[in-house]
């Protein structure tokens, strides 16, 4: 809870800090990496530094946290914190790194705002930072404690590598040693850490796309990003028999209420968490009402289509709709095909559904707005975003 001493200071300065965050965060990262270059080796993504998404996400999360403290005294934005904590634990973030971030972030704030950062302002924003940091540290300790091992990174061997859809590849792994493995959850993800061209290690997070709860198999589906650093290494260089590092599994979009209908709305490679959710429901013999909505360029572009149709055939109360830019000559069995952009208003939406979105940001924003206009409560809609949460920042 924000102290009464700090509250008026944060109220008076929140808008100014928010306005200058786009200038503060790039300075912060540059300063921190100059002092701690080791943080770019397997922890922070260079790609997200170059495109500015990491800075945007950090700025958004801090400002959102501060505003929540002002508007909701005595509470914390639990959903926001949970999302960040799962991302952090999948990268092996440690408690001591919060002090490093604090020192460099507040250097950048002072550098940008100058004399406006009085001792009172610095003290108030320090309180905000450590309220957020301490809450995340607590959550992350709890997540680490649930692991079946005490390792941040584990060795897994590639046992199959199969193309799927347009420029995507499904990798199946088995443990490379006898380390106890943590079962994942449907809709969850793992981080993959590999050496890139210059020898530095880079980590990226990929959804578990099948058999999420297994401790003897990990399955991810990776779409090639030709401008990226990690996906080209995985798709072009990693072969069957190779051993690479995976994190323990994390993620917080696992379906919650088994009694409510479930709607999965995805686009492109965003189908991967939905695929694991559907395979999990099929494995359980679930009779839950499930509505699957997916948008893609063409039928040939849809990743994991065979797995999707197999899961749907095992779910007695499931229906699926595809929106495709190019209509196929024949629709897959059990799937209704629509031509053009996804429009959930074209179908009858189940009442009281739990909704999970995954896909490009613009797609999720548009779909969420359409669903809310159709009467779906905003609190019933969750999303998975690949990379830093720039939706939160917005």
Short mmCIF file of N, CA, C and O in Angstrom, two decimals, residues 4 8 20 68 86 91 117 123 125 160 176 178 183 194 221-222 234 276 299 320 329 344 383-385 392-393:
data_model
loop_
_atom_site.label_atom_id
_atom_site.label_comp_id
_atom_site.label_asym_id
_atom_site.label_seq_id
_atom_site.Cartn_x
_atom_site.Cartn_y
_atom_site.Cartn_z
N UNK A 4 0.85 7.40 2.89
CA UNK A 4 0.17 8.70 2.78
C UNK A 4 1.16 9.81 2.46
O UNK A 4 0.79 10.82 1.85
N UNK A 8 0.46 11.99 -2.34
CA UNK A 8 0.29 13.26 -3.05
C UNK A 8 1.44 13.55 -4.02
O UNK A 8 1.23 14.20 -5.05
N UNK A 20 7.51 11.32 -19.84
CA UNK A 20 8.94 11.23 -20.15
C UNK A 20 9.48 9.80 -20.15
O UNK A 20 10.65 9.60 -20.46
N UNK A 68 -2.50 2.31 -10.47
CA UNK A 68 -3.34 1.38 -9.71
C UNK A 68 -3.25 1.68 -8.21
O UNK A 68 -4.27 1.65 -7.52
N UNK A 86 5.57 -14.53 -14.54
CA UNK A 86 5.76 -15.74 -15.35
C UNK A 86 6.81 -15.51 -16.44
O UNK A 86 7.63 -16.42 -16.71
N UNK A 91 12.86 -16.69 -17.65
CA UNK A 91 14.17 -16.18 -18.04
C UNK A 91 15.19 -16.29 -16.91
O UNK A 91 16.33 -15.87 -17.06
N UNK A 117 13.51 16.16 -10.00
CA UNK A 117 13.59 15.00 -9.11
C UNK A 117 14.15 15.46 -7.77
O UNK A 117 15.34 15.34 -7.47
N UNK A 123 12.10 9.79 -3.34
CA UNK A 123 11.67 8.87 -2.28
C UNK A 123 10.32 8.24 -2.62
O UNK A 123 10.11 7.04 -2.43
N UNK A 125 8.89 7.78 -5.66
CA UNK A 125 8.98 6.83 -6.77
C UNK A 125 9.82 5.61 -6.41
O UNK A 125 9.59 4.51 -6.93
N UNK A 160 12.43 -34.78 -32.90
CA UNK A 160 11.80 -34.63 -34.22
C UNK A 160 11.70 -33.16 -34.56
O UNK A 160 11.66 -32.30 -33.67
N UNK A 176 17.48 -34.62 -21.82
CA UNK A 176 18.82 -35.10 -22.17
C UNK A 176 19.54 -35.71 -20.99
O UNK A 176 20.64 -36.25 -21.14
N UNK A 178 18.79 -36.99 -16.42
CA UNK A 178 17.77 -37.48 -15.48
C UNK A 178 17.29 -36.42 -14.51
O UNK A 178 16.72 -36.73 -13.46
N UNK A 183 6.03 -30.46 -14.91
CA UNK A 183 4.96 -30.50 -15.92
C UNK A 183 4.49 -29.09 -16.25
O UNK A 183 4.43 -28.23 -15.38
N UNK A 194 19.71 -20.15 -26.99
CA UNK A 194 20.70 -20.66 -27.95
C UNK A 194 21.78 -19.61 -28.16
O UNK A 194 21.59 -18.42 -27.90
N UNK A 221 6.26 -24.93 -31.38
CA UNK A 221 6.15 -24.67 -32.80
C UNK A 221 6.66 -23.26 -33.05
O UNK A 221 6.14 -22.30 -32.47
N UNK A 222 7.67 -23.14 -33.90
CA UNK A 222 8.40 -21.89 -34.10
C UNK A 222 8.18 -21.40 -35.52
O UNK A 222 8.40 -22.15 -36.48
N UNK A 234 17.15 -21.82 -34.72
CA UNK A 234 16.39 -23.04 -34.45
C UNK A 234 15.99 -23.74 -35.74
O UNK A 234 16.19 -24.95 -35.90
N UNK A 276 -2.33 -26.32 -27.75
CA UNK A 276 -2.01 -27.09 -26.55
C UNK A 276 -3.22 -27.19 -25.63
O UNK A 276 -3.44 -28.22 -24.98
N UNK A 299 -5.49 -21.79 -46.09
CA UNK A 299 -5.52 -23.06 -45.37
C UNK A 299 -4.12 -23.64 -45.24
O UNK A 299 -3.77 -24.21 -44.20
N UNK A 320 -15.45 -25.16 -34.64
CA UNK A 320 -14.31 -24.36 -35.08
C UNK A 320 -14.66 -23.59 -36.34
O UNK A 320 -15.38 -24.09 -37.23
N UNK A 329 -10.51 -24.99 -51.72
CA UNK A 329 -11.47 -25.74 -52.52
C UNK A 329 -12.36 -26.61 -51.64
O UNK A 329 -13.53 -26.84 -51.94
N UNK A 344 -16.08 -12.09 -35.28
CA UNK A 344 -16.82 -12.96 -34.36
C UNK A 344 -18.33 -12.72 -34.37
O UNK A 344 -19.09 -13.61 -33.98
N UNK A 383 -5.38 -12.66 -22.62
CA UNK A 383 -4.62 -12.73 -23.87
C UNK A 383 -3.19 -13.19 -23.58
O UNK A 383 -2.68 -13.06 -22.47
N UNK A 384 -2.57 -13.74 -24.62
CA UNK A 384 -1.14 -14.05 -24.58
C UNK A 384 -0.49 -13.25 -25.68
O UNK A 384 -0.95 -13.26 -26.84
N UNK A 385 0.55 -12.52 -25.33
CA UNK A 385 1.27 -11.72 -26.31
C UNK A 385 2.69 -12.25 -26.39
O UNK A 385 3.32 -12.54 -25.38
N UNK A 392 -0.11 -3.75 -22.70
CA UNK A 392 -0.18 -3.18 -21.36
C UNK A 392 0.39 -1.77 -21.36
O UNK A 392 -0.17 -0.86 -20.74
N UNK A 393 1.50 -1.59 -22.07
CA UNK A 393 2.12 -0.25 -22.12
C UNK A 393 1.20 0.78 -22.72
O UNK A 393 1.16 1.93 -22.32
#
